[in-house]
Tab-separated table of C-alpha atoms and ligand atoms in Angstrom:
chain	number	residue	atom	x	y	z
A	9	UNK	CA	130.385	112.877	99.683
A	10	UNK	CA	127.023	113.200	98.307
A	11	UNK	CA	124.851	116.990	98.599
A	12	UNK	CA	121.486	117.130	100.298
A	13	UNK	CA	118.985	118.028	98.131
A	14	UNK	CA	115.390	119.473	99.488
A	15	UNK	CA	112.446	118.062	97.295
A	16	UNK	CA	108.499	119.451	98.038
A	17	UNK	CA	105.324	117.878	97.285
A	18	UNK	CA	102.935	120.382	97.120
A	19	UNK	CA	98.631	120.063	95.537
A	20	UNK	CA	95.532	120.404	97.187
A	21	UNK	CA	93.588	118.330	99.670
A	22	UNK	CA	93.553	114.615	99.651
A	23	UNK	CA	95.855	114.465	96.351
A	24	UNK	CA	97.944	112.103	98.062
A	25	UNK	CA	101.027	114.438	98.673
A	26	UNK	CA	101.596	112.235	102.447
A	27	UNK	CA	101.534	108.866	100.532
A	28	UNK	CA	103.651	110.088	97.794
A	29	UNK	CA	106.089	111.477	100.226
A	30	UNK	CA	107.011	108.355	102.362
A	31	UNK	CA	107.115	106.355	99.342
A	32	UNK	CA	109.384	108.564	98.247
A	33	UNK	CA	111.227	108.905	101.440
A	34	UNK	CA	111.298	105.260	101.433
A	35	UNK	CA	112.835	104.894	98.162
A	36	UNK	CA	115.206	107.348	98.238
A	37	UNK	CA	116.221	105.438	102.011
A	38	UNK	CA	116.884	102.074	99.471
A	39	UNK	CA	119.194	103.263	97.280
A	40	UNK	CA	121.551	104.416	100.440
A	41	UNK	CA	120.488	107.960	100.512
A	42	UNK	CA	119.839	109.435	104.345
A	43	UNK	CA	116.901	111.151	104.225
A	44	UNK	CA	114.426	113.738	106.368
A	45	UNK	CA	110.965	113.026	105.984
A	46	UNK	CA	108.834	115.803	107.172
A	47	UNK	CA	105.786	118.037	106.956
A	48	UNK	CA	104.201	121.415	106.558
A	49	UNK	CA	102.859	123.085	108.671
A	50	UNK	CA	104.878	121.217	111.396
A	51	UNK	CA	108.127	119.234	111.756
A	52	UNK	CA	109.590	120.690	115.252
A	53	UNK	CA	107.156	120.443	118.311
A	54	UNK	CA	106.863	123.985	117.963
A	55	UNK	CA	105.700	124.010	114.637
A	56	UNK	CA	103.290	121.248	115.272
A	57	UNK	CA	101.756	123.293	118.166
A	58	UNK	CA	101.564	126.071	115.713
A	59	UNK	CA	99.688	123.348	112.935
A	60	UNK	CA	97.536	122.743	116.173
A	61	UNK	CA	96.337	125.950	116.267
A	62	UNK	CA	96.186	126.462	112.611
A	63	UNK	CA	93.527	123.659	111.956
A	64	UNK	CA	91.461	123.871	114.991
A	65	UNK	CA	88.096	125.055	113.610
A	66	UNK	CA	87.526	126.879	116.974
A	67	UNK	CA	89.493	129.689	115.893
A	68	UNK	CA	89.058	132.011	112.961
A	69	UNK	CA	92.023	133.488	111.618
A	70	UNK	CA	92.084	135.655	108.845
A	71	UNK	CA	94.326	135.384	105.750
A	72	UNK	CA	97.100	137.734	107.309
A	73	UNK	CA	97.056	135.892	110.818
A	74	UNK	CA	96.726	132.757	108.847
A	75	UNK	CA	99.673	133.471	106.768
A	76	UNK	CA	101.767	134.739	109.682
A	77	UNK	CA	101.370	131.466	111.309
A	78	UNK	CA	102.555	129.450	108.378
A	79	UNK	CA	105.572	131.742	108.415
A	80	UNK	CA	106.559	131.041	112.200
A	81	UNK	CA	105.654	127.435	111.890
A	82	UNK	CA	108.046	127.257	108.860
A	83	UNK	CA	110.750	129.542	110.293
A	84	UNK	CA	110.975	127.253	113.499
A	85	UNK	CA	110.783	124.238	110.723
A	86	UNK	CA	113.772	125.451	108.500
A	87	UNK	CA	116.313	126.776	111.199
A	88	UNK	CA	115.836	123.555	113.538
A	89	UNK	CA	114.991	120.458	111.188
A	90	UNK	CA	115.632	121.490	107.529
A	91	UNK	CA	118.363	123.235	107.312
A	92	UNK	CA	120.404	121.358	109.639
A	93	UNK	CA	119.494	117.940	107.602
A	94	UNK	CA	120.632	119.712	104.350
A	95	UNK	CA	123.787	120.663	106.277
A	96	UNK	CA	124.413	117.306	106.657
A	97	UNK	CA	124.274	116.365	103.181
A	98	UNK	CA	120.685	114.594	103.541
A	99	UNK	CA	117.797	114.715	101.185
A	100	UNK	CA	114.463	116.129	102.643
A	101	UNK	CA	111.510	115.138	101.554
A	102	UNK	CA	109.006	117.881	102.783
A	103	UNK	CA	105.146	117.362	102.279
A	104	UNK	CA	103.839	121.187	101.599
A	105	UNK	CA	106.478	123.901	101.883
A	106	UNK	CA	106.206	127.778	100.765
A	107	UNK	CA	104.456	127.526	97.906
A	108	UNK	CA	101.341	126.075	99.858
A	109	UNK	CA	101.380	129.377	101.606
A	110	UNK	CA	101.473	131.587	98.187
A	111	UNK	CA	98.345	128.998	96.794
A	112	UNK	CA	96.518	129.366	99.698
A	113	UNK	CA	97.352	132.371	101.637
A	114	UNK	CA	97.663	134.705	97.663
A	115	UNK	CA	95.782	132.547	95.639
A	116	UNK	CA	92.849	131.347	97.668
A	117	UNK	CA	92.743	134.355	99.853
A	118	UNK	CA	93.824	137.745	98.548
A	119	UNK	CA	97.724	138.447	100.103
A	120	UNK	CA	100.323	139.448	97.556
A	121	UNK	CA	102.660	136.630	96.563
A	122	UNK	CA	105.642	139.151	97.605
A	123	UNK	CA	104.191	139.378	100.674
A	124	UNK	CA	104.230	135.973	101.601
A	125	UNK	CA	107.808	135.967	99.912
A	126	UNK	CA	108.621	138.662	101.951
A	127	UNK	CA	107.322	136.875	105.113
A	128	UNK	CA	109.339	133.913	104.316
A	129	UNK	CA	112.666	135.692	103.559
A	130	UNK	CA	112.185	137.264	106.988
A	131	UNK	CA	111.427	133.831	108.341
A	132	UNK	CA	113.341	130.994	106.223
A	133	UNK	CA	115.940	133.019	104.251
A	134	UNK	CA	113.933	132.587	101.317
A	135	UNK	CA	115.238	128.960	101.822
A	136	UNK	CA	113.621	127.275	98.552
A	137	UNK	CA	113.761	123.587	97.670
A	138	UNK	CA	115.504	121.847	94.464
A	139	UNK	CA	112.492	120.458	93.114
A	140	UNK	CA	108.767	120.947	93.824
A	141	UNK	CA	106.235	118.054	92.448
A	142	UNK	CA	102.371	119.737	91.977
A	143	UNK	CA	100.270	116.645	92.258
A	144	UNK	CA	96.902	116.863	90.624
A	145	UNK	CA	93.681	114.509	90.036
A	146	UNK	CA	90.320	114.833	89.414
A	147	UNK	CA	88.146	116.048	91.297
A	148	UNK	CA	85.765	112.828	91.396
A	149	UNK	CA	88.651	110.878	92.791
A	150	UNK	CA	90.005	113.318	95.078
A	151	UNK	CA	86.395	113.463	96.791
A	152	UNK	CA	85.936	109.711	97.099
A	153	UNK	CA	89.414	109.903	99.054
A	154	UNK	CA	88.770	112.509	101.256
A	155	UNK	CA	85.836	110.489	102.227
A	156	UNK	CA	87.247	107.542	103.433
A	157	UNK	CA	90.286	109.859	104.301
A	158	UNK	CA	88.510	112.482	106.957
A	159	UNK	CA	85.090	110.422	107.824
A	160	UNK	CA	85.227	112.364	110.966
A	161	UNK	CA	85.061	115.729	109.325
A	162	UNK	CA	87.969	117.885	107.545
A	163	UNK	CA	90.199	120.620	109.239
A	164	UNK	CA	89.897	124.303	109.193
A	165	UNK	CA	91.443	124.919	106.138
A	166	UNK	CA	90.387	121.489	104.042
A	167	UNK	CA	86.848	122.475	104.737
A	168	UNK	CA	86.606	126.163	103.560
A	169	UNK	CA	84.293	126.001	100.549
A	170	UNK	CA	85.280	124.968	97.089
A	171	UNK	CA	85.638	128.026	95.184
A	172	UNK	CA	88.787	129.305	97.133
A	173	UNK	CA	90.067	125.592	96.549
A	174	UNK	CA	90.092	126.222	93.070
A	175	UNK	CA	91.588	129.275	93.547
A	176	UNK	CA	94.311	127.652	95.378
A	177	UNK	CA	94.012	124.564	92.723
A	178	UNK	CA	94.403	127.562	90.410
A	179	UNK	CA	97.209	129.407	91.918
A	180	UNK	CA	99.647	126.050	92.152
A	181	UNK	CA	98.840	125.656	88.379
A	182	UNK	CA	100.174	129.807	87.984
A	183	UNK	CA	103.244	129.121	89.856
A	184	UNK	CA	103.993	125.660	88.354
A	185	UNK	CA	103.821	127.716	85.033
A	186	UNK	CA	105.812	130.348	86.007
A	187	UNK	CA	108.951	128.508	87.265
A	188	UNK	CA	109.373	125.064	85.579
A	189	UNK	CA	112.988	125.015	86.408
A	190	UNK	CA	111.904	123.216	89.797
A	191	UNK	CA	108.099	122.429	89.773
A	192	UNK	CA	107.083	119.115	87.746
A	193	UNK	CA	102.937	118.578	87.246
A	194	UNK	CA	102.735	114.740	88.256
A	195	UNK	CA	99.477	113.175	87.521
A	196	UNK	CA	98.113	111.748	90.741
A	197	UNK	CA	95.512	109.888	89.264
A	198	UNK	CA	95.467	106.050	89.467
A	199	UNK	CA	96.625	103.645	92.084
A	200	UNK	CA	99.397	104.720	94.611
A	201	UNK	CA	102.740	102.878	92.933
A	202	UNK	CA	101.741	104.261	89.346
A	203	UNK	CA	101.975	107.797	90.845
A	204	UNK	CA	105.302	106.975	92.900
A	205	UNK	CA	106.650	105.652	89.225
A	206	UNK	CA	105.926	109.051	87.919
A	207	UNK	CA	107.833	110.515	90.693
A	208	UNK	CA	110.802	108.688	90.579
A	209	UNK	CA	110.859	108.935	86.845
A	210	UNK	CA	110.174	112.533	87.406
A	211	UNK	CA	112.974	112.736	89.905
A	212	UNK	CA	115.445	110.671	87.710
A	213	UNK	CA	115.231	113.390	84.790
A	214	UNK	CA	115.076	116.561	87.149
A	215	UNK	CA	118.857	115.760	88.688
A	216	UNK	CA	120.536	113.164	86.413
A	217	UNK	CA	120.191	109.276	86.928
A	218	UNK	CA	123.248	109.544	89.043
A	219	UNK	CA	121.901	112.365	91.356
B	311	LIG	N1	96.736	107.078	94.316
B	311	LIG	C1	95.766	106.909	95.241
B	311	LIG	N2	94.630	106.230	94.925
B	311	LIG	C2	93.654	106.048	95.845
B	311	LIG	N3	93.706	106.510	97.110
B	311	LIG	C3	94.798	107.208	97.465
B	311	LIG	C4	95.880	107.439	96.558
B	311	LIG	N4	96.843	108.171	97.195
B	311	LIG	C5	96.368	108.383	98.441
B	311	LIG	N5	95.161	107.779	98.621
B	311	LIG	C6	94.307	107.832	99.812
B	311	LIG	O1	93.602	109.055	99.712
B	311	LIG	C7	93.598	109.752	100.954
B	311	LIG	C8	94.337	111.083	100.783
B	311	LIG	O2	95.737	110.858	100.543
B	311	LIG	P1	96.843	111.734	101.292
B	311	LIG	O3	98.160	111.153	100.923
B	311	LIG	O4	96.496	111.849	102.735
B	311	LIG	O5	96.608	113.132	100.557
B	311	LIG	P2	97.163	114.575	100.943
B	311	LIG	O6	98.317	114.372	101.868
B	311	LIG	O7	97.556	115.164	99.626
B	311	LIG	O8	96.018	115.330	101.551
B	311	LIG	C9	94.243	108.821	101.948
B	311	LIG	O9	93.223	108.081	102.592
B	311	LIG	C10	95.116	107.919	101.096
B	311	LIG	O10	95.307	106.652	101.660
B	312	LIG	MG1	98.575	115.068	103.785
């Protein structure tokens, strides 16, 4: 019987973490494996309500209210979608998970990390994945695809200014560094399949070629 196994994509805006996740997904589906393809914040109707409200730049929540939200979204997430799939024995392929909160919620605003680790112990049981892939490009690229990507304007979040998305840019560079047991820097530069290739190559080394 083969063991679930809960892999993250995590990077800033427009990096391509929702390409490089259904390729993935879609990969992963070809060699046999069953596997959860799913997204932060969001995942259970709840949780998407909760995204909903999150992004809509009617509203203007503050970095604790933000980060709250994030936590229910991704309580409701865990106990109803990912946990169950990892129960199961599949592989989950999540597109932003915790440590989107701790870049954006610490790093681009000014929470604690251990509060928003405390916040997701109370709301996830500090679930955490296997292996987290930080995408990064440059910044010449990345604006070209947001471009074409959100012609109709960005979100709430996507559009608050650029020096708290280097913070955040930042902050996923501190905790890359500080944990390299299950983050791996992929260089998301280049066309689409060259970055999968790094992933799967990534992916082979992180858990074995059999794994
Ligand atoms: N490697 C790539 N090269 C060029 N364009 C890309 C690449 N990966 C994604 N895109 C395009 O750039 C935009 C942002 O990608 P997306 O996967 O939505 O990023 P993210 O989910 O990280 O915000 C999309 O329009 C997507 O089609
Ligand atoms: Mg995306």
């Amino acid at each position: 019987m083969s063991m679930g196994r809960f892999i993250s994509l995590e990077g800033g805006e427009g990096v391509g973490k929702s390409t490089q996740a259904q390729m993935l997904a879609e990969t992963l589906r070809g060699r046999g494996l069953d596997v959860l393809l799913t997204r932060e914040p969001g995942g259970t109707p709840g949780a998407e309500a909760i995204r909903a409200l999150l992004l809509d730049t009617q509203f203007d929540w503050d970095a604790s209210a933000e980060a709250l939200l994030f936590a229910a979204a991704r309580s409701d997430h865990v106990a109803n979608t990912i946990a169950p799939a990892l129960d199961r024995g599949e592989w989950v392929v999540c597109d932003r998970f915790i440590d989107s909160s701790r870049a954006y919620q610490a790093g681009g605003d000014d929470l604690s990390d251990d509060a928003i680790l405390s916040l997701h112990t109370i709301g996830s049981m500090a679930l955490m994945p296997d292996v987290t892939f930080l995408l990064h490009a440059d910044g010449d690229d990345i604006a070209a695809r947001l471009a074409q990507r959100d012609s109709d304007g960005s979100d709430r979040i996507g559009g608050k200014p650029a020096d708290y998305h280097a913070r955040v840019a930042q902050r996923f560079r501190d905790l890359a560094g500080s944990d390299p047991e299950r983050f791996v820097l992929i260089d998301a530069n280049g066309p689409p399949d060259a970055v999968h290739e790094r992933i799967v190559r990534a992916l082979a080394s992180m858990l074995g070629e059999g794994g």
